[in-house]
Amino acid sequence: WIPICIYIASLALYISGAVTELMFFENSDIGSPGVCLRSFNLATLGNALVSPSSLTDNSAAGQTWILYLVYVFLCLAFPVLTHLLQGIFIIGWGRSMKLKQMIKWTSAIWCFACIEVLLIGVFAVEFKFPQLVGKLAGDTNAGFLEVNSGLGSGFYILIAYSVVAGFLQYSLIVRYDEKHMLLVESVEMENAV
């Protein structure tokens, strides 16, 4: 039951982390009462790459689309595929099916599902974003613009997801190895008799 509970927790953390706010940017002109707030979750962050405003006057639109596709595969498709394979492995493991290739493929895909790398990048961008905008605006214009950024609750949920998902994958491999060793020992004992 432990792998099933970890699996459900991992799946719930991924879904809730993907739909809640990952990061936000807030900017306003000094003296202006209006504030522009841009908030991103896991899906909208990728979509911001290929929005009409980001592709306007973009000399590398093709490369931007390739970056978007890589983002979709590594941050959205591979974690979902990993969870599907883990679910199949758990169901098959409970039915005593031989799933050696399944756990190997799951481990390989899980290694490329890079939510952790995305979180490190999001943290780095959020941490230095106001300074970056100030440098881009220049010393004379930086005084007219106020920029704030922050991490949403989705960021912290996805950190918990990364830890739980890593533990789940490790526990499935260990359980497979333990079961495999028990089968090998029982076959050796039968052959000895």
Tab-separated table of C-alpha atoms in Angstrom:
chain	number	residue	atom	x	y	z
A	1	TRP	CA	0.000	0.000	0.000
A	2	ILE	CA	2.909	2.349	0.550
A	3	PRO	CA	3.763	2.729	-3.178
A	4	ILE	CA	0.096	3.343	-3.966
A	5	CYS	CA	-0.133	6.088	-1.330
A	6	ILE	CA	3.087	7.684	-2.568
A	7	TYR	CA	1.810	7.432	-6.140
A	8	ILE	CA	-1.462	9.172	-5.276
A	9	ALA	CA	0.391	11.881	-3.333
A	10	SER	CA	2.808	12.414	-6.219
A	11	LEU	CA	0.005	12.660	-8.761
A	12	ALA	CA	-2.004	15.047	-6.563
A	13	LEU	CA	1.035	17.272	-5.967
A	14	TYR	CA	1.837	17.431	-9.691
A	15	ILE	CA	-1.714	18.331	-10.683
A	16	SER	CA	-2.171	20.914	-7.929
A	17	GLY	CA	1.275	22.406	-8.562
A	18	ALA	CA	0.628	22.607	-12.293
A	19	VAL	CA	-2.631	24.538	-11.968
A	20	THR	CA	-1.702	26.935	-9.157
A	21	GLU	CA	0.391	30.070	-9.501
A	22	LEU	CA	4.061	29.287	-10.108
A	23	MET	CA	5.359	32.859	-10.282
A	24	PHE	CA	4.143	36.398	-10.835
A	25	PHE	CA	5.479	39.721	-12.071
A	26	GLU	CA	4.024	43.037	-11.030
A	27	ASN	CA	5.026	46.361	-12.500
A	28	SER	CA	3.809	49.929	-12.342
A	29	ASP	CA	4.905	53.371	-13.377
A	30	ILE	CA	6.006	55.515	-10.460
A	31	GLY	CA	3.097	57.779	-9.521
A	32	SER	CA	0.548	55.736	-11.470
A	33	PRO	CA	-2.268	54.073	-9.507
A	34	GLY	CA	-2.505	51.126	-11.939
A	35	VAL	CA	-0.541	47.920	-11.555
A	36	CYS	CA	0.123	45.352	-14.271
A	37	LEU	CA	0.138	41.840	-12.845
A	38	ARG	CA	1.242	38.811	-14.881
A	39	SER	CA	0.790	35.449	-13.203
A	40	PHE	CA	1.951	32.102	-14.573
A	41	ASN	CA	1.261	28.485	-13.764
A	42	LEU	CA	2.988	25.501	-15.369
A	43	ALA	CA	0.861	25.602	-18.549
A	44	THR	CA	0.669	29.373	-19.009
A	45	LEU	CA	4.418	29.750	-18.519
A	46	GLY	CA	5.026	27.657	-21.624
A	47	ASN	CA	2.250	29.389	-23.534
A	48	ALA	CA	3.864	32.758	-22.820
A	49	LEU	CA	6.742	31.682	-25.068
A	50	VAL	CA	4.519	31.503	-28.138
A	51	SER	CA	1.975	34.202	-27.391
A	52	PRO	CA	1.399	36.722	-30.186
A	53	SER	CA	3.121	39.475	-28.186
A	54	SER	CA	6.279	37.409	-27.653
A	55	LEU	CA	6.436	36.376	-31.309
A	56	THR	CA	6.047	39.962	-32.603
A	57	ASP	CA	9.328	41.058	-34.187
A	58	ASN	CA	10.918	37.796	-33.042
A	59	SER	CA	13.721	36.993	-35.480
A	60	ALA	CA	14.000	33.445	-34.082
A	61	ALA	CA	10.334	32.409	-34.113
A	62	GLY	CA	11.197	28.890	-35.285
A	63	GLN	CA	13.608	28.403	-32.414
A	64	THR	CA	11.016	29.769	-30.004
A	65	TRP	CA	8.541	27.129	-31.175
A	66	ILE	CA	11.182	24.420	-30.738
A	67	LEU	CA	11.843	25.702	-27.217
A	68	TYR	CA	8.090	25.589	-26.557
A	69	LEU	CA	7.839	21.980	-27.787
A	70	VAL	CA	10.791	20.937	-25.627
A	71	TYR	CA	9.134	22.641	-22.656
A	72	VAL	CA	5.854	20.807	-23.306
A	73	PHE	CA	7.615	17.440	-23.557
A	74	LEU	CA	9.946	17.830	-20.579
A	75	CYS	CA	7.648	19.620	-18.136
A	76	LEU	CA	4.185	18.439	-19.107
A	77	ALA	CA	4.211	15.261	-21.224
A	78	PHE	CA	7.084	13.336	-19.594
A	79	PRO	CA	5.799	13.709	-15.994
A	80	VAL	CA	2.335	12.556	-17.120
A	81	LEU	CA	3.825	9.627	-19.059
A	82	THR	CA	5.970	8.722	-16.062
A	83	HIS	CA	2.906	8.652	-13.816
A	84	LEU	CA	1.029	6.475	-16.312
A	85	LEU	CA	3.909	3.985	-16.500
A	86	GLN	CA	4.297	3.996	-12.726
A	87	GLY	CA	0.585	3.261	-12.365
A	88	ILE	CA	0.823	0.387	-14.839
A	89	PHE	CA	3.877	-0.922	-12.980
A	90	ILE	CA	2.090	-0.777	-9.614
A	91	ILE	CA	-0.959	-2.573	-11.013
A	92	GLY	CA	1.213	-5.179	-12.760
A	93	TRP	CA	3.446	-5.604	-9.724
A	94	GLY	CA	0.372	-6.371	-7.625
A	95	ARG	CA	-0.614	-9.032	-10.160
A	96	SER	CA	2.913	-10.528	-10.208
A	97	MET	CA	3.559	-9.683	-13.829
A	98	LYS	CA	7.119	-9.465	-15.149
A	99	LEU	CA	7.741	-5.779	-15.733
A	100	LYS	CA	11.511	-5.447	-15.955
A	101	GLN	CA	11.387	-3.312	-19.128
A	102	MET	CA	8.548	-1.191	-17.748
A	103	ILE	CA	10.536	-0.002	-14.727
A	104	LYS	CA	13.594	0.653	-16.910
A	105	TRP	CA	11.580	2.782	-19.365
A	106	THR	CA	9.878	4.568	-16.479
A	107	SER	CA	13.250	5.428	-14.958
A	108	ALA	CA	14.597	6.686	-18.278
A	109	ILE	CA	11.590	8.926	-18.927
A	110	TRP	CA	11.544	10.116	-15.312
A	111	CYS	CA	15.162	11.269	-15.664
A	112	PHE	CA	14.131	13.625	-18.472
A	113	ALA	CA	10.983	14.925	-16.772
A	114	CYS	CA	12.746	18.017	-15.541
A	115	ILE	CA	10.421	19.818	-13.152
A	116	GLU	CA	13.360	20.278	-10.751
A	117	VAL	CA	15.434	22.058	-13.393
A	118	LEU	CA	12.493	24.324	-14.218
A	119	LEU	CA	12.077	25.219	-10.540
A	120	ILE	CA	15.744	26.158	-10.232
A	121	GLY	CA	15.422	28.364	-13.320
A	122	VAL	CA	12.197	29.978	-12.073
A	123	PHE	CA	13.824	30.737	-8.730
A	124	ALA	CA	16.845	32.298	-10.408
A	125	VAL	CA	14.708	34.446	-12.717
A	126	GLU	CA	12.373	35.558	-9.955
A	127	PHE	CA	15.223	36.360	-7.590
A	128	LYS	CA	16.992	38.737	-10.002
A	129	PHE	CA	14.126	39.923	-12.224
A	130	PRO	CA	13.696	43.422	-10.718
A	131	GLN	CA	17.444	44.048	-11.043
A	132	LEU	CA	17.412	42.821	-14.640
A	133	VAL	CA	14.591	45.175	-15.613
A	134	GLY	CA	16.361	48.047	-13.843
A	135	LYS	CA	19.564	47.368	-15.779
A	136	LEU	CA	17.673	47.087	-19.082
A	137	ALA	CA	15.840	50.361	-18.431
A	138	GLY	CA	19.083	52.143	-17.641
A	139	ASP	CA	19.957	54.397	-14.746
A	140	THR	CA	17.862	57.344	-15.891
A	141	ASN	CA	14.693	55.346	-16.628
A	142	ALA	CA	14.890	52.866	-13.754
A	143	GLY	CA	13.456	55.472	-11.380
A	144	PHE	CA	10.198	55.622	-13.351
A	145	LEU	CA	9.425	51.904	-13.155
A	146	GLU	CA	8.747	49.708	-10.166
A	147	VAL	CA	8.967	45.941	-10.705
A	148	ASN	CA	8.203	43.225	-8.186
A	149	SER	CA	8.188	39.480	-8.636
A	150	GLY	CA	7.393	36.536	-6.443
A	151	LEU	CA	6.948	32.827	-6.244
A	152	GLY	CA	3.433	31.448	-6.039
A	153	SER	CA	2.211	28.506	-4.018
A	154	GLY	CA	2.569	26.283	-7.106
A	155	PHE	CA	6.345	26.687	-6.880
A	156	TYR	CA	6.431	25.216	-3.380
A	157	ILE	CA	3.926	22.482	-4.258
A	158	LEU	CA	6.124	21.449	-7.195
A	159	ILE	CA	9.165	21.308	-4.894
A	160	ALA	CA	7.252	18.864	-2.689
A	161	TYR	CA	6.197	16.988	-5.829
A	162	SER	CA	9.828	16.667	-6.953
A	163	VAL	CA	10.844	15.115	-3.638
A	164	VAL	CA	7.856	12.740	-3.489
A	165	ALA	CA	8.197	11.735	-7.174
A	166	GLY	CA	11.890	10.950	-6.685
A	167	PHE	CA	11.098	8.878	-3.628
A	168	LEU	CA	8.327	7.053	-5.507
A	169	GLN	CA	10.580	6.141	-8.422
A	170	TYR	CA	13.312	4.959	-6.061
A	171	SER	CA	10.856	2.884	-4.012
A	172	LEU	CA	9.450	1.215	-7.140
A	173	ILE	CA	12.940	0.250	-8.285
A	174	VAL	CA	13.818	-1.088	-4.819
A	175	ARG	CA	10.561	-3.061	-4.617
A	176	TYR	CA	11.188	-4.495	-8.093
A	177	ASP	CA	14.724	-5.498	-7.111
A	178	GLU	CA	13.518	-7.113	-3.856
A	179	LYS	CA	10.799	-9.087	-5.641
A	180	HIS	CA	13.225	-10.091	-8.393
A	181	MET	CA	15.761	-11.348	-5.820
A	182	LEU	CA	13.058	-13.372	-4.006
A	183	LEU	CA	12.055	-15.008	-7.294
A	184	VAL	CA	15.684	-15.826	-8.127
A	185	GLU	CA	16.247	-17.342	-4.676
A	186	SER	CA	13.085	-19.472	-4.906
A	187	VAL	CA	14.087	-20.772	-8.347
A	188	GLU	CA	17.582	-21.598	-7.044
A	189	MET	CA	16.081	-23.454	-4.072
A	190	GLU	CA	13.785	-25.442	-6.362
A	191	ASN	CA	16.721	-26.347	-8.613
A	192	ALA	CA	18.794	-27.424	-5.602
A	193	VAL	CA	16.069	-29.866	-4.486
